[in-house]
Structure formats: structure tokens, C-alpha cells
Short mmCIF file of C-alpha atoms in Angstrom, two decimals:
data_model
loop_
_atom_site.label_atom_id
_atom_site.label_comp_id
_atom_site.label_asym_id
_atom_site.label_seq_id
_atom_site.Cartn_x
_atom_site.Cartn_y
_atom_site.Cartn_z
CA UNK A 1 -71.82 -9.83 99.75
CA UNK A 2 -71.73 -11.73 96.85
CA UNK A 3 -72.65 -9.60 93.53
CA UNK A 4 -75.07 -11.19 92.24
CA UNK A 5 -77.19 -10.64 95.34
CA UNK A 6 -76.03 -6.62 94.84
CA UNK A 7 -76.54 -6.82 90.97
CA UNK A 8 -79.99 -7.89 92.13
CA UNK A 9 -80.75 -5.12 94.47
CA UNK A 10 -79.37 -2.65 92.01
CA UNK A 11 -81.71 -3.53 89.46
CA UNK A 12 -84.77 -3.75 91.54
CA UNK A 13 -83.91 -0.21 93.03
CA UNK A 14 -83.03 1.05 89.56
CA UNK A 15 -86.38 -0.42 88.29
CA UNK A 16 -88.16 1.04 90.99
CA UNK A 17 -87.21 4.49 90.35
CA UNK A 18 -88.04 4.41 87.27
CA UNK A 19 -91.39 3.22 87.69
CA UNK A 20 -91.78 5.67 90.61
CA UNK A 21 -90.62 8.31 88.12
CA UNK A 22 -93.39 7.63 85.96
CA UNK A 23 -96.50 7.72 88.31
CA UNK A 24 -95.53 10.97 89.54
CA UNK A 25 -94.99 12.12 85.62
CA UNK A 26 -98.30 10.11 83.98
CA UNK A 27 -101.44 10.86 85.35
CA UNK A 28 -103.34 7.45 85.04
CA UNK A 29 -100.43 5.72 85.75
CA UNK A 30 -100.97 3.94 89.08
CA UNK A 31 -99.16 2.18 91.43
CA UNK A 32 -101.06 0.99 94.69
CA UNK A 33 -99.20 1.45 97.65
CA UNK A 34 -99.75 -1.57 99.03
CA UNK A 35 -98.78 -3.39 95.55
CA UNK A 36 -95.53 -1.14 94.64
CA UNK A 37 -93.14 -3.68 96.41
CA UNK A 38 -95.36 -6.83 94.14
CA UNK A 39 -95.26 -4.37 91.16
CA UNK A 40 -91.32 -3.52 91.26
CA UNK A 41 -90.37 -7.03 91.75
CA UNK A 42 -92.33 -8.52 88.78
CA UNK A 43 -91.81 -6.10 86.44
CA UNK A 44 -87.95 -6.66 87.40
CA UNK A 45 -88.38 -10.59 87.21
CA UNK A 46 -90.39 -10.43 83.59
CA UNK A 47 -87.36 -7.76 82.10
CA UNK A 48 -84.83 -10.36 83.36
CA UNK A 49 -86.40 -13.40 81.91
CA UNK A 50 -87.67 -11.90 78.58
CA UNK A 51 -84.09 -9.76 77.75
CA UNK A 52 -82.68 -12.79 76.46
CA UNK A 53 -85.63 -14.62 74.83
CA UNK A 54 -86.22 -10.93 72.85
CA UNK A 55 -82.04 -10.83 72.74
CA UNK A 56 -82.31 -14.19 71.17
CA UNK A 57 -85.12 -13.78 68.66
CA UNK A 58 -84.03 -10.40 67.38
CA UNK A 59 -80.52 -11.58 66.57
CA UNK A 60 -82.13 -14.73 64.40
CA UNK A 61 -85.28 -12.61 62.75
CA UNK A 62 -85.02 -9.39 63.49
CA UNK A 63 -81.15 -7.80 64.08
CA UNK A 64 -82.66 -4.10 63.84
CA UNK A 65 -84.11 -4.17 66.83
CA UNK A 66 -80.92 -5.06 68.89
CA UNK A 67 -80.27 -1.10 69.39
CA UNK A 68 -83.55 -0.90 71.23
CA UNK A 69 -84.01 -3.94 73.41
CA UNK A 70 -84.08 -2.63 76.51
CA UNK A 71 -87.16 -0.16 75.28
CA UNK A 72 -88.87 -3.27 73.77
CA UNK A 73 -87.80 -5.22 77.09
CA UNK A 74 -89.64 -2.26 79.22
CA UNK A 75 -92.30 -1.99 76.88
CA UNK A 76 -93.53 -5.73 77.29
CA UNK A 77 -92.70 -5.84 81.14
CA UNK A 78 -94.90 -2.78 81.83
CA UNK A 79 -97.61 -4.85 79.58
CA UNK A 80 -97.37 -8.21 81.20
CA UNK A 81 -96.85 -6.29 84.75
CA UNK A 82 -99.90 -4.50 84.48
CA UNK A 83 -102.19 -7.98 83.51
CA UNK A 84 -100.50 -9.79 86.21
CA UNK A 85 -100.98 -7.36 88.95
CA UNK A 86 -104.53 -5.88 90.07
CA UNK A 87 -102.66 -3.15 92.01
CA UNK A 88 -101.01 -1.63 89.02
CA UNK A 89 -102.42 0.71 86.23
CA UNK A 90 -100.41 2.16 83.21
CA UNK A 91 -103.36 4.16 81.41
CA UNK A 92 -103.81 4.07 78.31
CA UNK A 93 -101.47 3.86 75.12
CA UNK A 94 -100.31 7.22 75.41
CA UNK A 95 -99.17 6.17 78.64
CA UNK A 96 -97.66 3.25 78.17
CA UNK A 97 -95.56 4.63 75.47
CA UNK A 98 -94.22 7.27 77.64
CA UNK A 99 -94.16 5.53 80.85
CA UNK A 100 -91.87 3.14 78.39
CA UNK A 101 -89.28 5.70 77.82
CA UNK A 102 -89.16 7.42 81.41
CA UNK A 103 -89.25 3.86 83.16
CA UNK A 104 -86.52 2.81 80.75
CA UNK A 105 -84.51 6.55 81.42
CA UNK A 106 -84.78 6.29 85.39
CA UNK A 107 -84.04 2.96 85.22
CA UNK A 108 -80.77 3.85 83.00
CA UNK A 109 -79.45 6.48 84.88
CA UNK A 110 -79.82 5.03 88.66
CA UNK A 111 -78.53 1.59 86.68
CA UNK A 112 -75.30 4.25 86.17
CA UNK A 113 -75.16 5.98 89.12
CA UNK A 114 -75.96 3.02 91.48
CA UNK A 115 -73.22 0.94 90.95
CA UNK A 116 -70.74 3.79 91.30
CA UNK A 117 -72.26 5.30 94.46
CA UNK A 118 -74.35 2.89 96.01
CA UNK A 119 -72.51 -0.39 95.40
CA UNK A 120 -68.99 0.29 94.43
CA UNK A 121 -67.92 -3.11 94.18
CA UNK A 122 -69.96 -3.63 90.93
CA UNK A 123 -68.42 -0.72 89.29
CA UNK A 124 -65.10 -2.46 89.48
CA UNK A 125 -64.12 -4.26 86.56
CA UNK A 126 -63.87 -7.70 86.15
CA UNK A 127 -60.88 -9.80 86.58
CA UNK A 128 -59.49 -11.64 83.58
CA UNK A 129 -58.68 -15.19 83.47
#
């Protein structure tokens, strides 16, 4: 299969963990069960496309922030996920903050452990040319 079809399903399992994770953590946080599939996949699409815009504008303006991207990534794709998606309630600040960090966590550790166990052939490292 080629990997960036299994990258793909890594990061939408990884992301879905993580967001899974966090409704049974946060009370207030909400995912419908109808919507989780819609919810996973564009909260997964918005952290792909913004990473590099916020990658981008961080190196030029603001190079501190590089050492948290991925929190600032999660942090704006829970936002835009929950105003783009009726089925899908964070909760409050308090709860965005920490569904931030244990969406970002889950999503860390099954983005370790899935490659290794799951999908092998992205753990491998890459040839050089």
C-alpha cells in the first residue's frame, strides 16, 4: 500500500484517539456519535493544512513558538472543528485548554506506537538518494 495512504490512516486513527481520549476525560466535551467519523476527519484535514501555514508564520514572526506547534496546531483545529461541525462540542475554555493537551498527548503517543505496531512499514527509515 503506498505510504502515504498508511501515513493517512495513521494520523486519522492517532487523531481519533486522542479526541476519543478527551470526551471520556472532559465532561462537556462532546462528540455525537453519528458526527465522530465527520469530526475526526476535519479536525485531521484542518491540523494538516494549518501545520505549515503556522510552521511558516512562526519561523518569519514568531520563532518561539516553533517548540509548541503541534499544541498551537491542536489548539486551532479543535476551534475551527468545533464551528464547522454541529455534532461536536468542546465546552468551555477550561476545556478546550485541556482537551488541547490530552488530544495533542493521545494523538502523540498512538502517532509513536502506530507506526511501529500497526503499520511497520512507516517505521522503517527512509532510503537515501
Amino acid at each position: 500500500m503506498p505510504k502515504f495512504v498508511l501515513s493517512s490512516a495513521a494520523h486519522l486513527i492517532a487523531n481519533a484517539i486522542g479526541l476519543v481520549l478527551a470526551s471520556l476525560l472532559l465532561p462537556g466535551f462532546s462528540i455525537g456519535l453519528l458526527g465522530g467519523v465527520i469530526v475526526v476527519l476535519v479536525f485531521t484535514v484542518v491540523s494538516v493544512v494549518l501545520l505549515p501555514i503556522i510552521r511558516k508564520v512562526s519561523e518569519k514572526k514568531i520563532p518561539e513558538l516553533l517548540g509548541g506547534i503541534s499544541l498551537v496546531v491542536t489548539f486551532a483545529g479543535l476551534l475551527i472543528t468545533e464551528l464547522l461541525v454541529s455534532d461536536f462540542a468542546i465546552g468551555g475554555v477550561a476545556n478546550l485548554l485541556a482537551a488541547t493537551l490530552i488530544v495533542w498527548l493521545g494523538a502523540l503517543v498512538a502517532g509513536v506506537l502506530l507506526p511501529k505496531y500497526l503499520f511497520p512499514s512507516l517505521a522503517q527509515p527512509k532510503p537515501k538518494p
